[in-house]
Coordinates of C-alpha atoms and ligand atoms in Angstrom, one line a residue:
M1 CA -0.7 141.7 -60.0
K2 CA -2.1 144.0 -62.6
I3 CA -1.0 147.4 -61.2
A4 CA 2.2 148.3 -59.3
T5 CA 3.2 151.7 -58.1
L6 CA 6.6 153.0 -57.4
T7 CA 7.5 155.8 -54.9
M8 CA 11.2 156.7 -54.7
N9 CA 10.6 159.5 -52.3
P10 CA 7.8 158.6 -50.0
A11 CA 6.9 160.4 -46.8
I12 CA 5.1 160.3 -43.6
D13 CA 2.7 163.2 -43.5
K14 CA 2.3 164.3 -39.9
S15 CA -0.4 166.8 -39.0
S16 CA -1.5 168.7 -36.0
A17 CA -3.3 171.8 -34.9
V18 CA -2.5 174.7 -32.5
T19 CA -4.5 177.8 -31.5
Q20 CA -1.9 180.2 -32.7
V21 CA 1.6 179.9 -34.3
V22 CA 3.9 182.3 -32.4
A23 CA 7.7 182.4 -32.7
E24 CA 9.7 181.6 -29.6
W25 CA 6.7 180.2 -27.7
K26 CA 6.4 176.6 -26.9
L27 CA 3.3 175.7 -29.0
R28 CA 1.0 173.2 -27.4
C29 CA -0.2 171.2 -30.4
E30 CA -3.0 168.6 -30.6
P31 CA -2.2 164.9 -30.8
P32 CA -0.6 164.4 -34.2
E33 CA -2.0 162.3 -37.0
Y34 CA 0.1 160.2 -39.3
E35 CA -0.5 159.3 -42.9
P36 CA 1.5 157.6 -45.5
G37 CA 2.4 159.9 -48.4
G38 CA 4.2 160.2 -51.7
G39 CA 3.0 160.0 -55.3
G40 CA 2.9 156.3 -56.0
I41 CA 1.7 155.4 -52.5
N42 CA -1.2 157.9 -52.8
V43 CA -2.1 156.3 -56.2
S44 CA -2.2 152.9 -54.5
R45 CA -4.3 154.3 -51.7
A46 CA -6.8 155.9 -54.1
I47 CA -7.0 152.7 -56.1
Q48 CA -7.9 150.9 -52.9
K49 CA -10.6 153.5 -52.1
L50 CA -12.0 152.8 -55.6
G51 CA -12.3 149.1 -54.8
G52 CA -9.3 148.0 -56.8
E53 CA -5.9 146.4 -56.0
S54 CA -2.3 147.4 -56.6
A55 CA 1.1 146.7 -55.0
A56 CA 3.0 149.7 -53.7
F57 CA 6.8 149.6 -54.0
Y58 CA 8.8 152.3 -52.3
A59 CA 12.3 153.1 -51.0
A60 CA 12.3 153.4 -47.2
G61 CA 14.7 153.5 -44.3
G62 CA 15.2 154.2 -40.6
L63 CA 12.5 154.3 -38.0
A64 CA 10.3 156.5 -40.2
G65 CA 10.6 154.0 -42.9
R66 CA 9.3 151.2 -40.6
M67 CA 6.5 153.5 -39.4
L68 CA 5.6 154.0 -43.1
S69 CA 5.3 150.3 -43.6
D70 CA 3.3 150.0 -40.5
L71 CA 0.8 152.7 -41.6
L72 CA 0.4 150.9 -45.0
D73 CA -0.2 147.6 -43.2
R74 CA -2.9 149.2 -41.2
E75 CA -4.6 150.4 -44.4
G76 CA -4.5 146.9 -45.6
L77 CA -2.5 147.9 -48.7
Q78 CA -0.2 145.4 -50.5
H79 CA 3.2 146.9 -50.3
R80 CA 6.9 146.2 -50.3
A81 CA 9.7 148.5 -49.0
M82 CA 13.1 148.6 -50.8
S83 CA 15.5 149.2 -48.0
I84 CA 17.9 152.2 -48.0
A85 CA 20.3 153.5 -45.3
G86 CA 18.9 157.0 -45.1
V87 CA 15.8 157.9 -43.1
T88 CA 12.4 158.3 -44.8
R89 CA 11.3 161.9 -44.6
E90 CA 8.5 163.3 -42.5
N91 CA 6.4 166.3 -43.7
F92 CA 4.6 168.4 -41.1
T93 CA 1.4 170.4 -41.4
V94 CA 0.1 172.6 -38.7
L95 CA -3.4 174.1 -38.7
E96 CA -3.5 177.4 -36.9
K97 CA -7.0 177.2 -35.5
S98 CA -7.5 180.9 -34.8
T99 CA -7.0 181.8 -38.5
G100 CA -7.7 178.6 -40.3
R101 CA -4.2 179.0 -41.9
Q102 CA -2.3 175.8 -42.7
Y103 CA 1.5 175.8 -42.3
R104 CA 3.1 173.1 -44.4
F105 CA 6.7 172.1 -43.8
G106 CA 8.2 169.8 -46.4
M107 CA 11.5 167.9 -45.9
P108 CA 13.9 166.7 -48.5
G109 CA 14.1 163.0 -48.8
P110 CA 17.2 161.0 -47.7
T111 CA 20.0 160.8 -50.2
L112 CA 20.3 157.4 -52.0
N113 CA 23.7 156.2 -53.1
E114 CA 24.3 154.5 -56.5
A115 CA 24.1 151.0 -55.2
E116 CA 20.7 151.7 -53.6
W117 CA 19.0 153.2 -56.6
R118 CA 20.5 150.5 -58.9
Q119 CA 19.1 147.9 -56.5
C120 CA 15.6 149.6 -56.7
L121 CA 15.8 149.4 -60.5
E122 CA 16.7 145.7 -60.2
K123 CA 13.8 144.9 -57.8
I124 CA 11.4 146.7 -60.1
S125 CA 12.8 144.9 -63.0
G126 CA 12.1 141.6 -61.3
L127 CA 8.4 142.4 -60.7
L128 CA 7.7 143.8 -64.2
P129 CA 6.9 140.4 -65.7
Q130 CA 3.9 140.3 -63.4
A131 CA 2.7 143.9 -63.8
D132 CA 0.5 145.1 -66.6
Y133 CA 0.8 148.7 -65.4
L134 CA 3.5 150.4 -63.4
V135 CA 2.8 153.9 -62.1
A136 CA 6.0 155.8 -61.2
S137 CA 5.0 158.9 -59.4
G138 CA 6.5 161.8 -57.5
R139 CA 9.9 163.5 -57.3
L140 CA 13.1 161.7 -57.2
P141 CA 15.1 161.9 -53.9
P142 CA 18.6 163.4 -53.8
G143 CA 21.3 161.1 -55.2
V144 CA 19.0 159.4 -57.8
P145 CA 19.9 160.5 -61.3
A146 CA 17.5 162.5 -63.4
N147 CA 17.3 159.7 -66.0
F148 CA 16.0 157.2 -63.4
Y149 CA 12.4 157.1 -64.8
G150 CA 14.0 157.0 -68.3
R151 CA 15.9 153.8 -67.3
L152 CA 12.6 152.5 -65.9
A153 CA 10.9 153.2 -69.2
K154 CA 13.5 151.1 -71.0
L155 CA 13.0 148.2 -68.6
A156 CA 9.2 148.5 -68.8
R157 CA 9.3 148.4 -72.6
E158 CA 11.4 145.2 -72.5
H159 CA 8.8 143.5 -70.3
N160 CA 5.7 144.9 -72.1
T161 CA 4.6 146.7 -69.0
R162 CA 2.7 149.9 -69.6
L163 CA 4.5 152.7 -67.7
I164 CA 2.7 155.7 -66.4
V165 CA 4.9 158.6 -65.2
D166 CA 3.6 161.4 -63.1
T167 CA 6.5 163.8 -62.2
S168 CA 8.0 167.0 -63.5
G169 CA 11.1 168.7 -64.8
E170 CA 14.1 166.8 -66.1
P171 CA 13.0 163.4 -64.8
L172 CA 9.8 163.7 -66.8
R173 CA 11.6 164.9 -69.9
L174 CA 14.1 162.1 -69.9
A175 CA 11.3 159.5 -69.3
V176 CA 9.4 160.8 -72.3
A177 CA 12.6 160.9 -74.4
E178 CA 12.9 157.1 -73.7
G179 CA 9.2 156.6 -74.5
V180 CA 6.4 155.8 -72.0
F181 CA 2.8 154.6 -72.1
L182 CA 1.1 157.6 -70.4
I183 CA 2.0 160.9 -68.7
K184 CA -0.3 163.1 -66.7
P185 CA 1.3 166.5 -66.4
N186 CA -0.6 169.5 -65.3
L187 CA -0.5 172.5 -67.6
R188 CA 2.6 174.0 -65.9
E189 CA 4.5 170.7 -66.1
F190 CA 3.4 170.2 -69.7
A191 CA 4.6 173.6 -70.7
E192 CA 7.9 173.0 -69.1
L193 CA 8.2 169.6 -70.8
M194 CA 7.6 171.2 -74.2
G195 CA 10.2 173.9 -73.4
R196 CA 7.6 176.7 -73.2
E197 CA 6.9 179.5 -70.8
S198 CA 3.2 178.6 -71.0
V199 CA 0.8 176.9 -73.4
D200 CA -2.8 177.7 -74.1
G201 CA -5.9 176.7 -75.9
L202 CA -5.4 175.1 -79.2
E203 CA -1.6 174.9 -78.8
E204 CA -1.8 172.4 -75.9
E205 CA -3.8 170.1 -78.2
R206 CA -1.3 170.4 -81.0
L207 CA 1.7 169.8 -78.7
A208 CA 0.1 166.8 -77.1
R209 CA -0.7 165.3 -80.5
E210 CA 2.9 165.9 -81.5
L211 CA 4.2 163.9 -78.5
V212 CA 1.9 161.0 -79.5
S213 CA 2.8 161.0 -83.1
A214 CA 6.6 161.2 -82.3
N215 CA 5.9 157.8 -80.5
K216 CA 7.1 159.3 -77.2
C217 CA 3.9 158.6 -75.3
E218 CA 1.0 156.5 -76.3
V219 CA -1.3 158.7 -74.4
V220 CA -0.9 162.3 -73.0
V221 CA -3.3 163.4 -70.4
V222 CA -2.8 167.1 -69.6
S223 CA -4.7 167.9 -66.4
L224 CA -6.3 171.4 -66.4
G225 CA -7.5 171.7 -62.8
A226 CA -11.2 172.7 -62.6
A227 CA -11.3 172.6 -66.5
G228 CA -10.7 168.8 -66.5
V229 CA -8.3 167.1 -68.9
L230 CA -7.1 167.1 -72.4
V231 CA -6.4 163.6 -73.7
A232 CA -4.4 162.9 -76.8
S233 CA -3.7 159.4 -78.2
A234 CA -3.6 157.7 -81.7
E235 CA -7.4 157.9 -81.6
G236 CA -7.3 161.7 -81.6
A237 CA -7.6 164.4 -78.9
E238 CA -10.5 165.0 -76.6
R239 CA -11.3 167.4 -73.8
V240 CA -13.3 166.2 -70.8
R241 CA -14.6 168.9 -68.6
A242 CA -14.5 168.3 -64.9
P243 CA -17.9 168.3 -63.1
L244 CA -18.7 171.3 -60.9
V245 CA -18.0 170.3 -57.3
P246 CA -17.5 172.2 -54.0
I247 CA -13.8 172.9 -53.5
I248 CA -12.8 171.7 -50.0
S249 CA -9.1 170.7 -50.6
K250 CA -7.3 170.1 -53.8
V251 CA -4.6 167.9 -52.2
G252 CA -4.7 164.5 -53.9
A253 CA -6.5 165.5 -57.1
G254 CA -3.7 164.6 -59.4
D255 CA -3.0 161.2 -57.7
S256 CA -6.7 160.3 -57.7
T257 CA -6.9 161.1 -61.4
V258 CA -4.1 158.8 -62.2
A259 CA -5.6 156.1 -59.9
G260 CA -8.9 156.3 -61.7
I261 CA -7.5 156.1 -65.2
V262 CA -5.1 153.2 -64.5
L263 CA -7.7 151.2 -62.5
A264 CA -10.3 151.5 -65.3
L265 CA -7.8 150.5 -67.9
A266 CA -6.6 147.5 -65.8
R267 CA -10.3 146.5 -65.5
G268 CA -10.5 146.4 -69.3
Q269 CA -12.6 149.5 -69.7
S270 CA -12.4 151.7 -72.8
W271 CA -10.4 154.9 -73.1
R272 CA -13.5 156.9 -73.1
E273 CA -14.6 155.3 -69.8
A274 CA -11.1 155.4 -68.2
V275 CA -10.6 159.1 -68.8
R276 CA -14.0 159.9 -67.3
F277 CA -13.4 157.7 -64.3
G278 CA -10.1 159.6 -63.8
V279 CA -11.8 163.0 -64.1
A280 CA -14.5 161.8 -61.7
A281 CA -11.8 160.6 -59.2
G282 CA -9.9 163.9 -59.5
A283 CA -13.1 166.0 -58.9
A284 CA -14.1 163.7 -56.0
A285 CA -10.7 164.4 -54.3
V286 CA -11.3 168.1 -54.4
M287 CA -14.5 167.5 -52.4
T288 CA -12.8 165.9 -49.5
P289 CA -11.0 167.7 -46.6
G290 CA -7.2 167.9 -46.0
T291 CA -5.1 165.1 -47.5
E292 CA -8.1 162.8 -47.9
L293 CA -8.2 161.2 -51.4
C294 CA -11.4 160.4 -53.3
R295 CA -14.5 158.7 -51.9
R296 CA -15.9 155.8 -54.0
E297 CA -19.5 156.9 -53.8
D298 CA -18.7 160.4 -55.0
V299 CA -16.5 159.0 -57.8
E300 CA -19.2 156.6 -59.0
R301 CA -21.9 159.3 -59.0
L302 CA -19.7 161.8 -60.8
Y303 CA -18.7 159.2 -63.3
E304 CA -22.3 158.4 -64.2
Q305 CA -22.9 162.1 -64.7
L306 CA -19.9 162.3 -67.0
M307 CA -20.9 159.3 -69.0
K308 CA -24.5 160.6 -69.5
R309 CA -23.1 163.9 -70.8
G310 CA -21.9 162.4 -74.0
S311 CA -18.7 163.7 -75.5
S312 CA -16.9 166.8 -74.0
Ligands
ATP1 N1 -11.7 172.6 -58.8 C1 -11.9 171.4 -59.4 N2 -13.1 171.0 -59.7 C2 -13.3 169.8 -60.3 N3 -12.3 168.9 -60.6 C3 -11.1 169.3 -60.4 C4 -10.8 170.6 -59.7 N4 -9.4 170.6 -59.6 C5 -8.9 169.5 -60.1 N5 -9.9 168.7 -60.6 C6 -9.7 167.4 -61.2 O1 -8.5 166.8 -60.8 C7 -7.6 166.6 -61.9 C8 -6.2 166.9 -61.5 O2 -6.1 168.2 -61.0 P1 -4.8 169.1 -61.4 O3 -4.9 169.5 -62.8 O4 -4.9 170.3 -60.4 O5 -3.6 168.2 -61.2 P2 -2.2 168.4 -60.4 O6 -1.7 169.8 -60.6 O7 -1.3 167.3 -61.0 O8 -2.6 168.1 -59.0 P3 -1.7 167.6 -57.7 O9 -1.2 168.9 -57.1 O10 -2.6 166.8 -56.9 O11 -0.5 166.8 -58.3 C9 -8.2 167.6 -63.0 O12 -7.8 167.2 -64.3 C10 -9.7 167.6 -62.7 O13 -10.3 166.4 -63.3
MG2 MG1 0.4 166.4 -60.1

């Protein structure tokens, strides 16, 4: 197993549609659709769409937890639930057909107790010897200490597993303090990590290089939305502009970017190629409706374009 993903706070994303959302009325919705969700799980799904393999590990409990496992089975994904007493969360999205507005209801995850999150760490620790890359993605659920990804970083280092962390706030800061292989914050998350209100232009490059030279991250990929990414590593810093694509839904862009980068690296491709494959996957995710991730044929076409463009 080359790539493993970890989702501490997965979800079932339930979606439906109704003509009009009105308070007090009984709203007759269309038959709901169910999709597995959560950072690491989405990265695993995007890797699969790109023709690659990974194993998804996640904390899950209750009926919704079982349903999540069932949904992942149906997608043919390699996965393993780490069992918890709480019930896996369900998010709910309703499309109001008369206006095209989307109402998105997010739920907090179940609270994990200390024995549970310690057990998750132990299980992950047991699989690290077989994993070249571990992608820890998403927010931590209530009860899990902010230094959880930091603890994971220590374990990953002991096993020579390259840890990729995609999260925000204190959990990201503490993971970086411990030292990780790669982070992929967006500009807002990156500014927060660096203790700034905002960062711009040349400053983001200098700050990303600083993180690398302080040995806190081997690679920093700051995602800049439609502008693409800024990558900093020991080899220097580079900006890769995103291709111009029709914007249908931005959901899943970040997860697809991470999936593209880690899959290309696990396949032994160069940095230059991996970053472009990630940018292509992120742009391809923007072209697909709703929560749909990236489509392989879009990614491959955009990747060819980016490789032809030369540097920048
Ligand atoms: N409008 C766009 N056009 C082309 N590519 C885009 C666009 N928006 C995002 N991307 C691609 O997707 C990548 C990730 O997007 P973004 O920077 O918005 O990440 P994010 O904020 O982490 O997203 P998410 O909300 O999915 O976590 C970008 O670096 C870029 O390559
Ligand atoms: Mg993100």
